[in-house]
mmCIF file of C-alpha atoms in Angstrom:
data_model
loop_
_atom_site.group_PDB
_atom_site.id
_atom_site.type_symbol
_atom_site.label_atom_id
_atom_site.label_comp_id
_atom_site.label_asym_id
_atom_site.label_seq_id
_atom_site.Cartn_x
_atom_site.Cartn_y
_atom_site.Cartn_z
ATOM 1 C CA PRO F 1 -11.991 -14.593 4.408
ATOM 2 C CA ILE F 2 -12.712 -11.803 1.923
ATOM 3 C CA LEU F 3 -11.195 -8.503 3.101
ATOM 4 C CA LEU F 4 -12.309 -6.355 0.191
ATOM 5 C CA GLU F 5 -14.852 -6.361 -2.609
ATOM 6 C CA MET F 6 -15.124 -3.631 -5.225
ATOM 7 C CA ASN F 7 -18.209 -4.279 -7.359
ATOM 8 C CA GLY F 8 -19.418 -2.438 -10.464
ATOM 9 C CA ILE F 9 -17.011 0.464 -9.949
ATOM 10 C CA GLU F 10 -17.523 3.354 -12.370
ATOM 11 C CA LYS F 11 -15.341 6.417 -12.829
ATOM 12 C CA ASN F 12 -15.730 9.055 -15.519
ATOM 13 C CA PHE F 13 -13.531 11.958 -16.512
ATOM 14 C CA PRO F 14 -14.467 14.512 -19.188
ATOM 15 C CA GLY F 15 -14.751 12.507 -22.398
ATOM 16 C CA VAL F 16 -13.278 9.354 -20.849
ATOM 17 C CA ARG F 17 -14.840 6.367 -19.084
ATOM 18 C CA ALA F 18 -11.856 5.365 -16.945
ATOM 19 C CA LEU F 19 -13.613 2.512 -15.095
ATOM 20 C CA ASP F 20 -16.526 0.605 -16.589
ATOM 21 C CA ASN F 21 -18.263 -1.851 -14.228
ATOM 22 C CA VAL F 22 -14.937 -2.938 -12.723
ATOM 23 C CA HIS F 23 -14.571 -5.704 -10.123
ATOM 24 C CA LEU F 24 -11.824 -6.528 -7.644
ATOM 25 C CA ASP F 25 -11.760 -8.683 -4.544
ATOM 26 C CA LEU F 26 -8.987 -9.371 -2.056
ATOM 27 C CA ARG F 27 -8.661 -12.162 0.487
ATOM 28 C CA ALA F 28 -6.824 -11.993 3.789
ATOM 29 C CA GLY F 29 -3.233 -13.196 3.535
ATOM 30 C CA GLU F 30 -2.939 -13.144 -0.247
ATOM 31 C CA VAL F 31 -1.083 -11.197 -2.912
ATOM 32 C CA HIS F 32 -3.487 -10.204 -5.699
ATOM 33 C CA ALA F 33 -1.666 -8.795 -8.715
ATOM 34 C CA LEU F 34 -3.242 -6.244 -11.057
ATOM 35 C CA LEU F 35 -2.124 -6.326 -14.674
ATOM 36 C CA GLY F 36 -2.843 -4.158 -17.674
ATOM 37 C CA GLU F 37 -1.276 -1.638 -20.007
ATOM 38 C CA ASN F 38 -0.931 2.016 -19.070
ATOM 39 C CA GLY F 39 -4.414 3.502 -19.227
ATOM 40 C CA ALA F 40 -6.100 0.181 -18.432
ATOM 41 C CA GLY F 41 -7.618 1.601 -15.233
ATOM 42 C CA LYS F 42 -5.414 0.041 -12.547
ATOM 43 C CA SER F 43 -4.241 3.300 -11.005
ATOM 44 C CA THR F 44 -7.703 4.867 -11.208
ATOM 45 C CA LEU F 45 -9.188 1.872 -9.374
ATOM 46 C CA ILE F 46 -6.552 2.121 -6.647
ATOM 47 C CA LYS F 47 -7.121 5.863 -6.286
ATOM 48 C CA VAL F 48 -10.830 5.192 -5.795
ATOM 49 C CA LEU F 49 -9.974 2.646 -3.104
ATOM 50 C CA GLY F 50 -7.541 5.074 -1.458
ATOM 51 C CA GLY F 51 -9.984 8.003 -1.398
ATOM 52 C CA ILE F 52 -8.039 10.094 -3.919
ATOM 53 C CA TYR F 53 -10.898 9.853 -6.446
ATOM 54 C CA LYS F 54 -14.614 9.530 -5.694
ATOM 55 C CA LYS F 55 -16.300 6.714 -7.602
ATOM 56 C CA ASP F 56 -19.276 7.510 -9.848
ATOM 57 C CA GLY F 57 -20.937 4.135 -9.298
ATOM 58 C CA GLY F 58 -20.624 0.739 -7.677
ATOM 59 C CA GLU F 59 -19.913 -0.296 -4.111
ATOM 60 C CA ILE F 60 -16.954 -1.045 -1.875
ATOM 61 C CA ILE F 61 -17.339 -3.705 0.817
ATOM 62 C CA ILE F 62 -14.709 -4.146 3.541
ATOM 63 C CA ASN F 63 -14.933 -7.053 5.979
ATOM 64 C CA GLY F 64 -18.479 -7.733 4.816
ATOM 65 C CA GLU F 65 -19.777 -4.207 5.394
ATOM 66 C CA LYS F 66 -20.435 -1.469 2.858
ATOM 67 C CA ALA F 67 -17.737 1.184 3.086
ATOM 68 C CA THR F 68 -17.989 4.909 2.398
ATOM 69 C CA ILE F 69 -14.679 6.280 1.171
ATOM 70 C CA ASN F 70 -14.751 9.964 0.263
ATOM 71 C CA ASP F 71 -11.154 10.904 1.058
ATOM 72 C CA VAL F 72 -7.772 9.530 2.140
ATOM 73 C CA LYS F 73 -8.639 9.733 5.842
ATOM 74 C CA ASP F 74 -11.696 7.541 5.245
ATOM 75 C CA ALA F 75 -9.495 4.958 3.520
ATOM 76 C CA GLU F 76 -7.040 4.969 6.420
ATOM 77 C CA LYS F 77 -9.888 4.365 8.889
ATOM 78 C CA TYR F 78 -10.749 1.215 6.955
ATOM 79 C CA GLY F 79 -7.133 0.013 7.204
ATOM 80 C CA ILE F 80 -6.182 0.813 3.604
ATOM 81 C CA SER F 81 -2.626 1.973 2.891
ATOM 82 C CA ILE F 82 -1.243 2.776 -0.564
ATOM 83 C CA ILE F 83 2.488 2.727 -1.187
ATOM 84 C CA HIS F 84 2.909 4.848 -4.296
ATOM 85 C CA GLN F 85 5.678 4.529 -6.856
ATOM 86 C CA GLU F 86 7.045 7.899 -5.796
ATOM 87 C CA ILE F 87 8.593 7.864 -2.317
ATOM 88 C CA VAL F 88 6.758 10.405 -0.138
ATOM 89 C CA LEU F 89 9.050 10.401 2.917
ATOM 90 C CA VAL F 90 10.673 13.604 4.211
ATOM 91 C CA PRO F 91 14.439 13.253 3.489
ATOM 92 C CA GLU F 92 15.774 15.542 6.237
ATOM 93 C CA MET F 93 13.702 13.929 8.986
ATOM 94 C CA THR F 94 14.610 10.792 10.895
ATOM 95 C CA ILE F 95 13.017 7.387 10.367
ATOM 96 C CA THR F 96 11.144 7.876 13.665
ATOM 97 C CA ASP F 97 9.741 11.245 12.582
ATOM 98 C CA ASN F 98 8.622 9.797 9.241
ATOM 99 C CA ILE F 99 6.970 6.779 10.870
ATOM 100 C CA TYR F 100 4.937 9.050 13.156
ATOM 101 C CA LEU F 101 4.327 11.825 10.587
ATOM 102 C CA GLY F 102 0.588 12.428 10.210
ATOM 103 C CA LYS F 103 -0.135 10.059 13.077
ATOM 104 C CA GLU F 104 0.483 12.491 15.910
ATOM 105 C CA LEU F 105 -1.507 11.717 19.022
ATOM 106 C CA GLY F 106 -4.008 14.203 20.419
ATOM 107 C CA PRO F 107 -3.339 16.404 23.452
ATOM 108 C CA ALA F 108 -5.021 13.913 25.779
ATOM 109 C CA VAL F 109 -2.321 11.325 25.044
ATOM 110 C CA ARG F 110 1.360 12.131 25.332
ATOM 111 C CA ILE F 111 4.187 9.964 24.071
ATOM 112 C CA SER F 112 7.836 10.811 24.631
ATOM 113 C CA ARG F 113 10.437 10.909 21.882
ATOM 114 C CA ALA F 114 12.254 8.086 23.648
ATOM 115 C CA GLU F 115 9.125 5.929 23.432
ATOM 116 C CA MET F 116 8.662 6.838 19.769
ATOM 117 C CA GLN F 117 12.251 5.891 18.996
ATOM 118 C CA LYS F 118 11.949 2.650 20.970
ATOM 119 C CA THR F 119 8.793 1.627 19.076
ATOM 120 C CA THR F 120 10.381 2.574 15.741
ATOM 121 C CA GLN F 121 13.536 0.602 16.542
ATOM 122 C CA GLU F 122 11.473 -2.470 17.424
ATOM 123 C CA LEU F 123 9.705 -2.185 14.067
ATOM 124 C CA LEU F 124 13.005 -1.851 12.203
ATOM 125 C CA ASP F 125 14.435 -4.833 14.054
ATOM 126 C CA SER F 126 11.352 -6.948 13.356
ATOM 127 C CA PHE F 127 11.962 -6.416 9.640
ATOM 128 C CA GLU F 128 15.700 -7.027 10.105
ATOM 129 C CA MET F 129 16.506 -3.644 8.586
ATOM 130 C CA GLY F 130 19.859 -3.090 10.304
ATOM 131 C CA LEU F 131 19.052 0.604 10.674
ATOM 132 C CA SER F 132 18.754 3.012 13.590
ATOM 133 C CA ALA F 133 15.524 4.855 14.398
ATOM 134 C CA THR F 134 17.568 8.081 14.430
ATOM 135 C CA ASP F 135 18.932 7.645 10.878
ATOM 136 C CA LYS F 136 17.823 10.320 8.426
ATOM 137 C CA ILE F 137 15.843 9.242 5.378
ATOM 138 C CA SER F 138 18.391 11.040 3.153
ATOM 139 C CA SER F 139 21.029 8.498 4.255
ATOM 140 C CA LEU F 140 18.986 5.510 2.996
ATOM 141 C CA ASN F 141 18.970 3.947 -0.446
ATOM 142 C CA ILE F 142 15.760 3.585 -2.480
ATOM 143 C CA ALA F 143 15.128 0.020 -1.305
ATOM 144 C CA GLN F 144 15.490 1.022 2.338
ATOM 145 C CA GLN F 145 13.179 4.002 1.863
ATOM 146 C CA GLN F 146 10.589 1.733 0.301
ATOM 147 C CA MET F 147 10.836 -0.584 3.299
ATOM 148 C CA ILE F 148 10.218 2.403 5.587
ATOM 149 C CA GLU F 149 7.052 3.126 3.591
ATOM 150 C CA ILE F 150 5.941 -0.471 4.193
ATOM 151 C CA ILE F 151 6.765 -0.225 7.908
ATOM 152 C CA ARG F 152 4.694 2.989 8.098
ATOM 153 C CA ALA F 153 1.773 1.060 6.623
ATOM 154 C CA THR F 154 2.071 -1.744 9.154
ATOM 155 C CA PHE F 155 2.460 0.807 11.966
ATOM 156 C CA SER F 156 -0.886 2.265 10.866
ATOM 157 C CA ASP F 157 -2.377 -1.195 11.425
ATOM 158 C CA ALA F 158 -3.192 -1.489 7.719
ATOM 159 C CA LYS F 159 -5.125 -4.591 6.712
ATOM 160 C CA ILE F 160 -5.028 -3.830 2.977
ATOM 161 C CA ILE F 161 -1.751 -2.626 1.453
ATOM 162 C CA VAL F 162 -1.415 -1.543 -2.173
ATOM 163 C CA MET F 163 2.047 -1.687 -3.737
ATOM 164 C CA ASP F 164 2.326 0.208 -7.018
ATOM 165 C CA GLU F 165 5.292 -1.008 -9.097
ATOM 166 C CA PRO F 166 7.381 -1.594 -5.941
ATOM 167 C CA THR F 167 10.349 -3.219 -7.704
ATOM 168 C CA SER F 168 10.835 -0.657 -10.479
ATOM 169 C CA SER F 169 13.957 0.870 -8.839
ATOM 170 C CA LEU F 170 15.291 -2.194 -6.994
ATOM 171 C CA SER F 171 18.183 -4.573 -7.627
ATOM 172 C CA ASP F 172 17.581 -8.342 -7.689
ATOM 173 C CA LYS F 173 18.843 -8.660 -4.105
ATOM 174 C CA GLU F 174 16.551 -5.849 -2.962
ATOM 175 C CA VAL F 175 13.604 -7.453 -4.766
ATOM 176 C CA ASP F 176 14.265 -10.685 -2.852
ATOM 177 C CA ALA F 177 14.218 -8.738 0.431
ATOM 178 C CA LEU F 178 10.970 -7.015 -0.558
ATOM 179 C CA PHE F 179 9.311 -10.340 -1.412
ATOM 180 C CA GLU F 180 10.383 -11.756 1.933
ATOM 181 C CA THR F 181 8.730 -8.791 3.644
ATOM 182 C CA VAL F 182 5.563 -9.330 1.595
ATOM 183 C CA ARG F 183 5.473 -12.943 2.771
ATOM 184 C CA LYS F 184 5.781 -11.793 6.396
ATOM 185 C CA LEU F 185 2.868 -9.406 5.914
ATOM 186 C CA THR F 186 0.580 -11.978 4.306
ATOM 187 C CA ALA F 187 1.458 -14.456 7.064
ATOM 188 C CA LYS F 188 -0.159 -11.933 9.446
ATOM 189 C CA GLY F 189 -3.357 -11.940 7.381
ATOM 190 C CA ILE F 190 -2.686 -8.663 5.568
ATOM 191 C CA GLY F 191 -3.986 -8.557 1.981
ATOM 192 C CA ILE F 192 -1.648 -7.122 -0.660
ATOM 193 C CA ILE F 193 -2.761 -5.582 -3.959
ATOM 194 C CA TYR F 194 0.315 -5.677 -6.165
ATOM 195 C CA ILE F 195 0.653 -3.682 -9.392
ATOM 196 C CA SER F 196 3.491 -4.705 -11.703
ATOM 197 C CA HIS F 197 4.519 -4.766 -15.335
ATOM 198 C CA ARG F 198 7.096 -7.507 -14.672
ATOM 199 C CA MET F 199 5.459 -10.781 -15.682
ATOM 200 C CA SER F 200 8.373 -12.780 -14.254
ATOM 201 C CA GLU F 201 7.473 -11.632 -10.734
ATOM 202 C CA LEU F 202 4.008 -13.141 -10.799
ATOM 203 C CA ASP F 203 5.049 -16.781 -10.419
ATOM 204 C CA VAL F 204 7.178 -15.764 -7.455
ATOM 205 C CA ILE F 205 4.872 -13.488 -5.485
ATOM 206 C CA ALA F 206 1.256 -13.505 -6.733
ATOM 207 C CA ASP F 207 -1.513 -15.839 -5.531
ATOM 208 C CA ARG F 208 -4.057 -14.463 -8.002
ATOM 209 C CA VAL F 209 -4.070 -12.096 -10.964
ATOM 210 C CA SER F 210 -6.732 -9.733 -12.314
ATOM 211 C CA VAL F 211 -6.316 -8.247 -15.785
ATOM 212 C CA TYR F 212 -7.725 -4.876 -16.856
ATOM 213 C CA ARG F 213 -8.056 -3.396 -20.307
ATOM 214 C CA ASP F 214 -9.638 -0.146 -21.487
ATOM 215 C CA GLY F 215 -11.177 0.431 -18.067
ATOM 216 C CA LYS F 216 -12.777 -3.017 -17.891
ATOM 217 C CA TYR F 217 -12.136 -6.157 -15.824
#
């Protein structure tokens, strides 16, 4: 099934047409790679999807229904999670605290720290991380931190996950571990939008490829 359709997307900045009638669709359980030089429009398109930018034209359809995405919270409600190139975890907080950061429950629902740590540990174990829920982010390497970002996305019940240049700081062994995680996610029906400049990765991980140039599909 089609999870996402972005049709006729337009985005203008002063003096620049960043997106010109751009199209993207994503199916459940696939990895759809986005290719193009810097300035081709990939990041702008993803920021429109993630609610960071407001589109100037076109429509976004999620699970067959027209979606209104005006900000990041809107995107999250639709099950969209973007894992940016820059790690945005809090180094001096534990893995548990980072997993739950921004997802605090309201006053009507209480959850104990022990329950939070238990849930976090189960997530870590399910991804075979070999880490403790009480470990601080500052003690993890870049690959491990990236995996925590991915676990945060799955914890948010994301159905659409965007990975922006996820292998840029990883060793070959870490890349293999990342790809294995991607396969686990797609096996659950999650759709992955994958941005990369490494052509060699495409045969390994991508089901489909869309190419952008000068803001066009």
